[in-house]
Coordinates of C-alpha atoms and ligand atoms in Angstrom, one line a residue:
X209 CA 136.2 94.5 74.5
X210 CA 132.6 92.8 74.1
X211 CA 131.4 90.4 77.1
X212 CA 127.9 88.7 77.0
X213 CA 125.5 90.2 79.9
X214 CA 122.7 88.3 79.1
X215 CA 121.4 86.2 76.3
X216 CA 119.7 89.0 74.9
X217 CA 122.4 91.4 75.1
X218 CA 125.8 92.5 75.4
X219 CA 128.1 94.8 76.9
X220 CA 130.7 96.7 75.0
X221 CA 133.4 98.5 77.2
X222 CA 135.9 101.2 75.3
X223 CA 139.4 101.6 76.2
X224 CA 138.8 104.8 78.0
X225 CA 136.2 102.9 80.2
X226 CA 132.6 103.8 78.7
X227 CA 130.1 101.2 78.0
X228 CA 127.3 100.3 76.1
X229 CA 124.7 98.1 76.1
X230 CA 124.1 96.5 72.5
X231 CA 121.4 94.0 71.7
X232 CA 121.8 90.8 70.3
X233 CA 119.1 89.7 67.5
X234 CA 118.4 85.8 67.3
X235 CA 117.3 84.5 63.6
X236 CA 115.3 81.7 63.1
X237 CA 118.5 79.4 62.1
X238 CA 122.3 80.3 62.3
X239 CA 124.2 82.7 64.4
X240 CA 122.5 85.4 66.4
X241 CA 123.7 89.4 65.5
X242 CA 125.1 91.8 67.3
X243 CA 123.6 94.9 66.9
X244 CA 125.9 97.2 66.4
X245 CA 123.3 100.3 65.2
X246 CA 123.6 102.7 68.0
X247 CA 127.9 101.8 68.7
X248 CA 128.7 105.2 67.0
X249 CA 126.1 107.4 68.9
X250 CA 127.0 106.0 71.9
X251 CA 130.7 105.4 71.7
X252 CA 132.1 107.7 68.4
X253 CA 133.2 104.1 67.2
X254 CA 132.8 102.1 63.7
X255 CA 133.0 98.4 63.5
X256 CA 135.9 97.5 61.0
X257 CA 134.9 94.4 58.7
X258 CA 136.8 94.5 55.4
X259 CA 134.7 91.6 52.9
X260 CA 131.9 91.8 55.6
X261 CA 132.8 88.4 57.1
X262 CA 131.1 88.9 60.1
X263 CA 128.8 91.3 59.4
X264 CA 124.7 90.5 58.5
X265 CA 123.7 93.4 56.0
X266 CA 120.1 93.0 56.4
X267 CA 117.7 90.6 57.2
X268 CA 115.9 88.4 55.4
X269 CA 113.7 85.0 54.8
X270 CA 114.7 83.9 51.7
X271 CA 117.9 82.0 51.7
X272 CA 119.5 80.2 54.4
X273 CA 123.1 78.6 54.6
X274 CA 124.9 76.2 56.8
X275 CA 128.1 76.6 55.5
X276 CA 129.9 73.8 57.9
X277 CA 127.0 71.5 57.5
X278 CA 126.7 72.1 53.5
X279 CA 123.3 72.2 53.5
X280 CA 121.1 75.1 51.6
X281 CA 117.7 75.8 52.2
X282 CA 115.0 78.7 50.0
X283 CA 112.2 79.4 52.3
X284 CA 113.2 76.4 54.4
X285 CA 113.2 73.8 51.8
X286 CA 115.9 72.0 51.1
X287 CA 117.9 72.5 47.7
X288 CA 118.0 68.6 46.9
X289 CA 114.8 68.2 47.1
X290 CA 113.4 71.3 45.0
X291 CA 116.1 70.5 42.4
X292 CA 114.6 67.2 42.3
X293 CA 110.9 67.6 42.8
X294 CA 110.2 71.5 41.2
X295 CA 110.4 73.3 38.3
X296 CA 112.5 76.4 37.8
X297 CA 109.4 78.7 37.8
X298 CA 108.0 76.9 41.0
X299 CA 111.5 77.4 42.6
X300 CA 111.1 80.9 41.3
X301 CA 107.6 81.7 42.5
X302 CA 108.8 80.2 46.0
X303 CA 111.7 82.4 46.2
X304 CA 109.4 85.5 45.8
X305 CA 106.5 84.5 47.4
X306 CA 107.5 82.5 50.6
X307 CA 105.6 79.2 50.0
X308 CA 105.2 76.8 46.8
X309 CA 102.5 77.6 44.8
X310 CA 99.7 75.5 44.3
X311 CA 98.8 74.4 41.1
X312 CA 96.4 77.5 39.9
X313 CA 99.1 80.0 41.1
X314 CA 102.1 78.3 39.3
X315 CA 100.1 77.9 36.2
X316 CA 99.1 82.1 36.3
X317 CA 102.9 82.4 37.2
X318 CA 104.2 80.3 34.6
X319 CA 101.5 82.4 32.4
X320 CA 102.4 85.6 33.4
X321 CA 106.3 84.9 32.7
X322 CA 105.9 83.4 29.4
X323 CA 103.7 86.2 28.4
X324 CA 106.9 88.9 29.0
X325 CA 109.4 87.1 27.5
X326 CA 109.5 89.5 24.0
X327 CA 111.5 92.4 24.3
X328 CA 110.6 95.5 22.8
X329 CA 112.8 95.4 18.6
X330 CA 114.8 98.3 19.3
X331 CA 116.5 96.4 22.1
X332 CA 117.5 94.3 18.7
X333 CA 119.1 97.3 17.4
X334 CA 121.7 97.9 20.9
X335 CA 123.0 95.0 20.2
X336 CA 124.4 96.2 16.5
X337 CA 126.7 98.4 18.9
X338 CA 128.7 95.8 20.1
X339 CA 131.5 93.9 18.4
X340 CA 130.6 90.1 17.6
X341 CA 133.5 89.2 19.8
X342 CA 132.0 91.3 22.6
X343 CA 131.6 89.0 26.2
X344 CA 128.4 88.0 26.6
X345 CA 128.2 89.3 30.1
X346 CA 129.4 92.8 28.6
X347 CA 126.4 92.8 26.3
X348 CA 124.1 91.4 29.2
X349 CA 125.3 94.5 31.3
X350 CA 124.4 97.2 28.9
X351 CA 121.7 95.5 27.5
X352 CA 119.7 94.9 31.0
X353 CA 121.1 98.2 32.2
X354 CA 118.6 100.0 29.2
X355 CA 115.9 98.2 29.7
X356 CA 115.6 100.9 32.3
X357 CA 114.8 103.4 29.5
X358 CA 112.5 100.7 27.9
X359 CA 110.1 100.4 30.6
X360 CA 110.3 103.6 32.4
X361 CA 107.0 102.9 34.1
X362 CA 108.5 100.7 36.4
X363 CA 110.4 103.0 38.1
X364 CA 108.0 103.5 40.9
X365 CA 109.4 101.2 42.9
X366 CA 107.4 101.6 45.9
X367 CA 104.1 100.7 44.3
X368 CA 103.8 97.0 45.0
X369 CA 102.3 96.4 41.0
X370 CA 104.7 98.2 39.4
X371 CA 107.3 95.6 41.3
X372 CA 105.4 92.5 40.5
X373 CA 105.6 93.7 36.6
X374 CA 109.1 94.7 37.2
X375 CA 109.4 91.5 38.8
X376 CA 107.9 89.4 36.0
X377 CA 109.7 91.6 33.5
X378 CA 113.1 90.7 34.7
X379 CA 112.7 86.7 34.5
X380 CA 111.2 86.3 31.8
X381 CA 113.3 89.2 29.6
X382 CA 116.9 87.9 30.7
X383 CA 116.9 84.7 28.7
X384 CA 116.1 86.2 25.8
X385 CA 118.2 89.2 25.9
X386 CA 120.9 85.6 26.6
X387 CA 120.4 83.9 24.2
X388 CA 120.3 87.3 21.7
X389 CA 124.0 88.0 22.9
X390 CA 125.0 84.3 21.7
X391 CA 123.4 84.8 18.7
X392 CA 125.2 87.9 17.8
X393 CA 127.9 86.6 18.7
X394 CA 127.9 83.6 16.3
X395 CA 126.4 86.0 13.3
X396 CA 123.1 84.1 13.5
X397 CA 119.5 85.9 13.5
X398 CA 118.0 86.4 16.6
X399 CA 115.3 83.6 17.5
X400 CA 111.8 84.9 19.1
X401 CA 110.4 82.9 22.3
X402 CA 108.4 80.4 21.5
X403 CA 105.1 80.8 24.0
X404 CA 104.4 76.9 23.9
X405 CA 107.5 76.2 25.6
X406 CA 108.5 75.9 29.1
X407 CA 111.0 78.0 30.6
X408 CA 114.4 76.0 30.2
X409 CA 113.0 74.6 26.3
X410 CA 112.3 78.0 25.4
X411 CA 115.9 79.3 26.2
X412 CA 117.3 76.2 24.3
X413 CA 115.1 77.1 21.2
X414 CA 116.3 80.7 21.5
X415 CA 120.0 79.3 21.4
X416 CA 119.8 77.0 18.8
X417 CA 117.1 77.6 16.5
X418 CA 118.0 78.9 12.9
X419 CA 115.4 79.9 10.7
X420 CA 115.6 77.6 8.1
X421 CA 114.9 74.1 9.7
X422 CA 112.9 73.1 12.0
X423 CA 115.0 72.9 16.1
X424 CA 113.4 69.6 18.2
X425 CA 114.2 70.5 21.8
X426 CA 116.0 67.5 23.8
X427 CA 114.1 66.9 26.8
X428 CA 117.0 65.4 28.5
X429 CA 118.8 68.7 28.0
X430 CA 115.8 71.1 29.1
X431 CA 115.6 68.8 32.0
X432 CA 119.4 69.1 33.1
X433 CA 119.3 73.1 31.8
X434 CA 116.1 73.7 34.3
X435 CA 117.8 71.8 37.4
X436 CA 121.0 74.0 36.4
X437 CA 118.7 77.3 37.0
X438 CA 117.6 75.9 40.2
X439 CA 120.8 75.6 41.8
X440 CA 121.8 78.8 40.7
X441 CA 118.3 80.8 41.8
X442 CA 119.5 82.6 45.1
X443 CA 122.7 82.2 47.6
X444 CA 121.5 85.1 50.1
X445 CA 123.7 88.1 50.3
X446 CA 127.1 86.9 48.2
X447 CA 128.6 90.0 46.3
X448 CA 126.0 90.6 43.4
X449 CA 123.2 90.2 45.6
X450 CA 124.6 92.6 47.7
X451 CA 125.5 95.1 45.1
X452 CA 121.9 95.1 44.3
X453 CA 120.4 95.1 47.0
X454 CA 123.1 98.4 47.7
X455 CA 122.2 99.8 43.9
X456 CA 118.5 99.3 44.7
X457 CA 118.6 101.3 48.4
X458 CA 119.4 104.4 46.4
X459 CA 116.1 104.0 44.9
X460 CA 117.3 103.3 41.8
X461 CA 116.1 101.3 38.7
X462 CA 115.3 97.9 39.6
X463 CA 117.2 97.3 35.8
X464 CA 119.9 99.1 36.9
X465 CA 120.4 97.6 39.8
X466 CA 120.7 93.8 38.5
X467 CA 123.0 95.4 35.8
X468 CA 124.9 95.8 38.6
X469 CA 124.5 92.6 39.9
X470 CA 125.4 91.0 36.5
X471 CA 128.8 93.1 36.6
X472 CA 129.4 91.8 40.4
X473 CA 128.6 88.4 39.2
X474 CA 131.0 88.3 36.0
X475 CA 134.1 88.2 38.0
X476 CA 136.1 84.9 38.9
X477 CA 136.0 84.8 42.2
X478 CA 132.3 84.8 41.6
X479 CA 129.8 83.7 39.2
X480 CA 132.9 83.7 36.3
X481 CA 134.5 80.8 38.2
X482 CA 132.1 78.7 35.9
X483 CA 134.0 79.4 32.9
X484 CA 137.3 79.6 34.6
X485 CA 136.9 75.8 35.8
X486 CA 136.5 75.0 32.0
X487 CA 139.9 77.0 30.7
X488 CA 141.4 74.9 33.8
X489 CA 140.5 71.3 33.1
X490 CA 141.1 72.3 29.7
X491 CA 144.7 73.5 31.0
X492 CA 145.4 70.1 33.5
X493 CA 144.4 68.3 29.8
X494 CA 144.8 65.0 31.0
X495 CA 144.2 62.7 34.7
X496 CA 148.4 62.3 34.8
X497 CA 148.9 66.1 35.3
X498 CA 146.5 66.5 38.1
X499 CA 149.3 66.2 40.8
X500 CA 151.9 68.4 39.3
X501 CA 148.8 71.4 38.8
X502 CA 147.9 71.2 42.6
X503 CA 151.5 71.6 43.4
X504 CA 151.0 75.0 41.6
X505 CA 148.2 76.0 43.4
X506 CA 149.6 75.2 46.5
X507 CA 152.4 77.7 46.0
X508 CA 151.9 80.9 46.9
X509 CA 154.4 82.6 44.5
X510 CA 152.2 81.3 41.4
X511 CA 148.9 83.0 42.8
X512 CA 146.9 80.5 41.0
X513 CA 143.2 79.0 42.8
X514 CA 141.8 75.7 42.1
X515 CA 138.6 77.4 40.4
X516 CA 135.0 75.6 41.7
X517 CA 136.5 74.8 44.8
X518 CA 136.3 77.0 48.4
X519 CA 133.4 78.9 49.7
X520 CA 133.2 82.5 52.0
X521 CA 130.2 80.3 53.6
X522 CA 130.8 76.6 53.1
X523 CA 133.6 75.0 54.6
X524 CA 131.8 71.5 53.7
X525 CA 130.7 70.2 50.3
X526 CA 128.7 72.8 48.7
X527 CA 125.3 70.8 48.8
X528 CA 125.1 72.7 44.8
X529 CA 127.8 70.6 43.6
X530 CA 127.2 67.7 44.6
X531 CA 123.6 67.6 42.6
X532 CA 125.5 68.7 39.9
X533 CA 128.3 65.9 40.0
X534 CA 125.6 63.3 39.9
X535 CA 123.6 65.1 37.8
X536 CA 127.2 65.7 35.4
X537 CA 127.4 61.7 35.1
X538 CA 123.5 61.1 34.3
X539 CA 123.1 64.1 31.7
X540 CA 126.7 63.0 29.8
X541 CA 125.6 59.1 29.9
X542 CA 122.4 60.4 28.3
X543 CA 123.5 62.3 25.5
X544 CA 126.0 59.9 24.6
X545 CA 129.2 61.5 26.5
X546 CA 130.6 58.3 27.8
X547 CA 134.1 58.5 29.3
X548 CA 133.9 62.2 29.1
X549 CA 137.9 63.6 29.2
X550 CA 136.8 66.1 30.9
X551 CA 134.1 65.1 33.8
X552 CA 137.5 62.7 34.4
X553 CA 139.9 65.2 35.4
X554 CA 136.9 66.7 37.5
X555 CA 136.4 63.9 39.6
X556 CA 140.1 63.1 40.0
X557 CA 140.9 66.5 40.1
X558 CA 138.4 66.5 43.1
X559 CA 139.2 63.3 45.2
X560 CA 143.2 64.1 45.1
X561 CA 142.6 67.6 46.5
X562 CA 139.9 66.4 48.7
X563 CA 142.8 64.2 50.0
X564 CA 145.2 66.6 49.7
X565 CA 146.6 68.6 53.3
X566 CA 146.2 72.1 52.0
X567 CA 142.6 71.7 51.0
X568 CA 141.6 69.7 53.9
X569 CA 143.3 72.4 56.6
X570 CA 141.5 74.6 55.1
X571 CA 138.2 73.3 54.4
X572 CA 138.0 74.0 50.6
X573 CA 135.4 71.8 48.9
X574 CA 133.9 72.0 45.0
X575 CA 131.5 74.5 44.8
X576 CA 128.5 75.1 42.4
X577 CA 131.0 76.4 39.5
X578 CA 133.1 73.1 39.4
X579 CA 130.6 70.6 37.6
X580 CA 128.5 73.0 36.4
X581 CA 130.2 73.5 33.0
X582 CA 130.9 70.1 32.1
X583 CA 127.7 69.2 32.0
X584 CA 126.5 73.1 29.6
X585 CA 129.5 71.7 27.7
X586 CA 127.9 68.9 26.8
X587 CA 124.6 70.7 25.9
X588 CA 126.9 72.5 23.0
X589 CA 126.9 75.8 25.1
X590 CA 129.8 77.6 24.5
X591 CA 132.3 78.5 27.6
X592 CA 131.3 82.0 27.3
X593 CA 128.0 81.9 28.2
X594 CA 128.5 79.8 31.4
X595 CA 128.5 82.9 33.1
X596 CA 125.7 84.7 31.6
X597 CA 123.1 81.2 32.1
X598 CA 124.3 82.0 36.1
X599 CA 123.0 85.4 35.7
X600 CA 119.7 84.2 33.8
X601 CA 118.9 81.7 36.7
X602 CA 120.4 84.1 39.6
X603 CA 117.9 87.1 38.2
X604 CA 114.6 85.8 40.3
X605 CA 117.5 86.0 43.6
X606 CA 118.6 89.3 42.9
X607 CA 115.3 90.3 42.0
X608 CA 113.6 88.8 45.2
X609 CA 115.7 90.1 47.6
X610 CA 115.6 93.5 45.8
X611 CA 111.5 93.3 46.6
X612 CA 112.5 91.8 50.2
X613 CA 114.5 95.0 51.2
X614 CA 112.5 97.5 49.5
X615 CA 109.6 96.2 51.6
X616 CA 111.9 96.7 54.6
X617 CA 111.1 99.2 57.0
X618 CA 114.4 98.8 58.7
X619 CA 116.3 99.2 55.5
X620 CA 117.9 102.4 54.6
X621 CA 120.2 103.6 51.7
X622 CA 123.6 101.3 52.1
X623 CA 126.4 104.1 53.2
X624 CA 129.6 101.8 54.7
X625 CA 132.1 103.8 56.9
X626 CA 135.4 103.2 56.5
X627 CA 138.5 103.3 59.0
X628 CA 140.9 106.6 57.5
X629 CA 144.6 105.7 57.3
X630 CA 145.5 108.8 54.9
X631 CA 147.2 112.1 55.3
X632 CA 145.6 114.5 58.1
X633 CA 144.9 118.3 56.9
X634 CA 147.4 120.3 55.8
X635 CA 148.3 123.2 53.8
X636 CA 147.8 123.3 50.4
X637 CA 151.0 123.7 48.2
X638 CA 150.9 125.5 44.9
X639 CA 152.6 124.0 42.0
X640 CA 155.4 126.5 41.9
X641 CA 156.2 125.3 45.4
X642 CA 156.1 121.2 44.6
X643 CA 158.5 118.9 43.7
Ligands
CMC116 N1 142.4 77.3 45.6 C1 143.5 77.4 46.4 N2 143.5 78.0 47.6 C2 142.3 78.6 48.0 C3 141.2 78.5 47.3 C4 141.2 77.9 46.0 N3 140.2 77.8 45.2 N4 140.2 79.2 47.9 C5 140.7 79.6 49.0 N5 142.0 79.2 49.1 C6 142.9 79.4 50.3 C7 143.5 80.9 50.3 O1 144.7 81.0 49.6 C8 143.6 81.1 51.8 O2 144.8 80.4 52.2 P1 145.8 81.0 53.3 O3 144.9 81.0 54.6 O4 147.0 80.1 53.4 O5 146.1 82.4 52.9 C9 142.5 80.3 52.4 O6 142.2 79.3 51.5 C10 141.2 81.2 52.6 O7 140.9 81.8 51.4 P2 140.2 83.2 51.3 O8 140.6 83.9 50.0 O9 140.5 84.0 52.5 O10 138.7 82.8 51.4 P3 137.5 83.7 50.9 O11 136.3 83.3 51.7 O12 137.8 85.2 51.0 O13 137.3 83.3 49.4 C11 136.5 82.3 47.4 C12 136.3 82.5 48.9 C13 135.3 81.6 46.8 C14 136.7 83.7 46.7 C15 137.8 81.5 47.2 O14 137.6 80.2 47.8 C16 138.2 81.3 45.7 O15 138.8 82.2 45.1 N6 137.8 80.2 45.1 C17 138.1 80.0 43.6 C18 137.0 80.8 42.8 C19 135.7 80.1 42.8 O16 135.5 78.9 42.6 N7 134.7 81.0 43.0 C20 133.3 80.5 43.0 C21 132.7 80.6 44.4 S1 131.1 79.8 44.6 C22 130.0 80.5 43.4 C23 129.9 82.0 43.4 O17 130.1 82.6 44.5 O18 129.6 82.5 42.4

């Protein structure tokens, strides 16, 4: 149906004969895009893409992916080298400015973030509306969602200030409202930021501080927590970033709209693979029942996924995991984890499927969820907040690419089509006549 006329174009020719003419967009990097806007007009046709995997959504300069090369670069900077060379905030300043800051602009970032991090002390009170047992992501959904009727002046979200508060709102707000969740959770009092901290020791204190003694952050930890919030900071359009880039095309609260994103995020094939990986090396239990676990994922009939492993875009090692695999085996040495049971069945887990036909054929490889937890394990954070510390470092994503699209002139309210498959018109029947 769709023949190339000339680099920049191509020609699409309908069953009954018409044609049209439809450019084709190059990026900077990766696949060129067809550009399918004016197929309806001319032909009365919608593309059909169920999951969107071929379709671009937008464009952008953030994020770029080569998903059969495995590499991952934010503003075209490797993610190797800013996990090793940058702080969180400077990885976060990058994302929303374009370039690395230099050192007056990181220090007025790092300033103006640690200056927002208090929320205002009713959000203390939402919280007594939850049950203790509540999921920390279901807490982190309402919670962000009202800071929408917190901060109402915001809401203009076409005035470039009012974004950059937003903005500055957003990162530094989320940890805290984190780390109050796990506190309810546990029954413990909620811990104020500490202003003297940087970003990753302030979220630790927030976690583990109790009133009555004095917490002494672990740099090793803060170190390994901040590289963590790095590797999660943007992934270009995956589902949550999508949903809020679609919640924020409606106009809508920029805290609504990463509400959204947190919901997208929660689920397993997403950001909640991070806790499922856990429950399943928890489940294996020991090195000897790696083999006979595969063989379960491998049939169909059980409907079971190796969790942390296979990628929409990567069919080579994500290049996430594999900083987190080495940095897995420095952090547990560290803090005294030797032999850890579970970084064991990782590893083994990983080189037998690695190995194995299935995963090969099909290019699955670990992803950022498979290492991830073993080493917040460690740390003492519980399981249930893996999740929700994905969310905290994948807010400045979701919140760039928010600012990216509302600063779009090309972007307009997200409205899919579908392909109807339902019953035609008819007459309606009244009840007396049903049945
Ligand atoms: N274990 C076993 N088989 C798998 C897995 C897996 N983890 N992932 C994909 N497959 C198989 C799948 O059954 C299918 O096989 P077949 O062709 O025989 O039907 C083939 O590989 C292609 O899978 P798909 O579901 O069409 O691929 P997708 O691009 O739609 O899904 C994915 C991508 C990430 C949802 C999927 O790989 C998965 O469910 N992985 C496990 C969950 C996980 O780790 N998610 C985290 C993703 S990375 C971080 C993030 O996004 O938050």
């Amino acid at each position: 149906m769709s023949q190339a006329t000339s680099p920049a174009t191509a020609r699409v020719t309908m069953p009954d004969g018409r044609t049209v003419e439809l450019p084709v967009l190059p990026g900077t990097m990766g696949p060129p895009v067809l550009d399918v806007r004016k197929l309806y007009g001319a032909t009365g046709v919608f593309t059909y893409d169920p999951g969107y995997t071929s379709t671009a959504s937008c464009e952008s300069k953030i994020t770029y992916i080569d998903g059969d090369q495995g590499i991952l670069l934010h503003r075209g900077y490797r993610i190797e080298e800013l996990a090793e060379r940058c702080s969180y905030l400077e990885v976060c300043y990058l994302l929303l400015n374009g370039e690395l800051p230099t050192r007056e602009q990181l220090a007025k970032f790092v300033h103006d973030i640690t200056y927002h991090t208090m929320v205002h002390e009713q959000i203390s009170y939402l919280f007594r509306g939850f049950r203790r047992d509540s999921h920390p992501m279901a807490v982190m959904i309402g919670v962000i969602g009202a800071l929408s009727a917190f901060y109402y002046e915001d809401l203009d979200v076409d005035d470039p200030h009012a974004r950059m508060v937003v903005t500055h709102r957003l990162i530094a707000k989320v940890p805290t409202i984190a780390a109050m969740a796990y506190k309810y959770s546990i029954g413990q009092p909620f811990v104020y930021p500490r202003n003297d901290l940087d970003y990753a020791s302030n979220f630790l204190h927030m976690m583990f501080a109790v009133p009555c003694e004095p917490y002494r952050i672990n740099t090793v930890m803060a170190r390994a927590l901040d590289k963590i919030f790095i590797l999660h900071a943007d992934h270009e359009q995956n589902a949550s970033t999508s949903t809020v880039r679609l919640v924020g095309s409606t106009g809508a609260s920029p805290y609504a709209a990463i509400a959204a994103g947190i919901a997208a995020l929660w689920g397993p094939a997403h950001g909640g693979a991070n806790e499922a990986v856990l429950g399943m090396l928890k489940q294996i239990g020991s090195v000897s029942n790696i083999k006979s676990f595969l063989e379960k994922v491998k049939d169909k009939d059980a409907h079971m996924r190796l969790m942390g492993f296979g990628h929409r875009v990567y069919k080579n090692y994500d290049p996430r995991a594999a900083v987190l695999k080495k940095s897995a085996e420095e952090v547990l040495a560290e803090l005294g984890h030797k032999n850890n049971p579970l970084l064991e069945i990782a590893k083994e887990l990983e080189k037998i499927a690695l190995e194995d036909e299935y995963f090969v054929k099909r290019k699955l490889f670990p992803n950022v969820d498979f290492y991830s937890g073993i080493i917040l394990e460690a740390m003492g954070i519980p399981t249930r907040m893996f999740t929700a510390i994905f969310a905290l470092a994948r807010t400045v994503g979701w919140i760039a690419q928010w600012n990216e699209m509302i600063q779009d002139p090309q972007q307009k309210i997200g409205r899919p089509r579908q392909l109807y498959t339902g019953q035609t018109e008819r007459p309606f029947v009244p009840i007396e006549a049903r049945g």
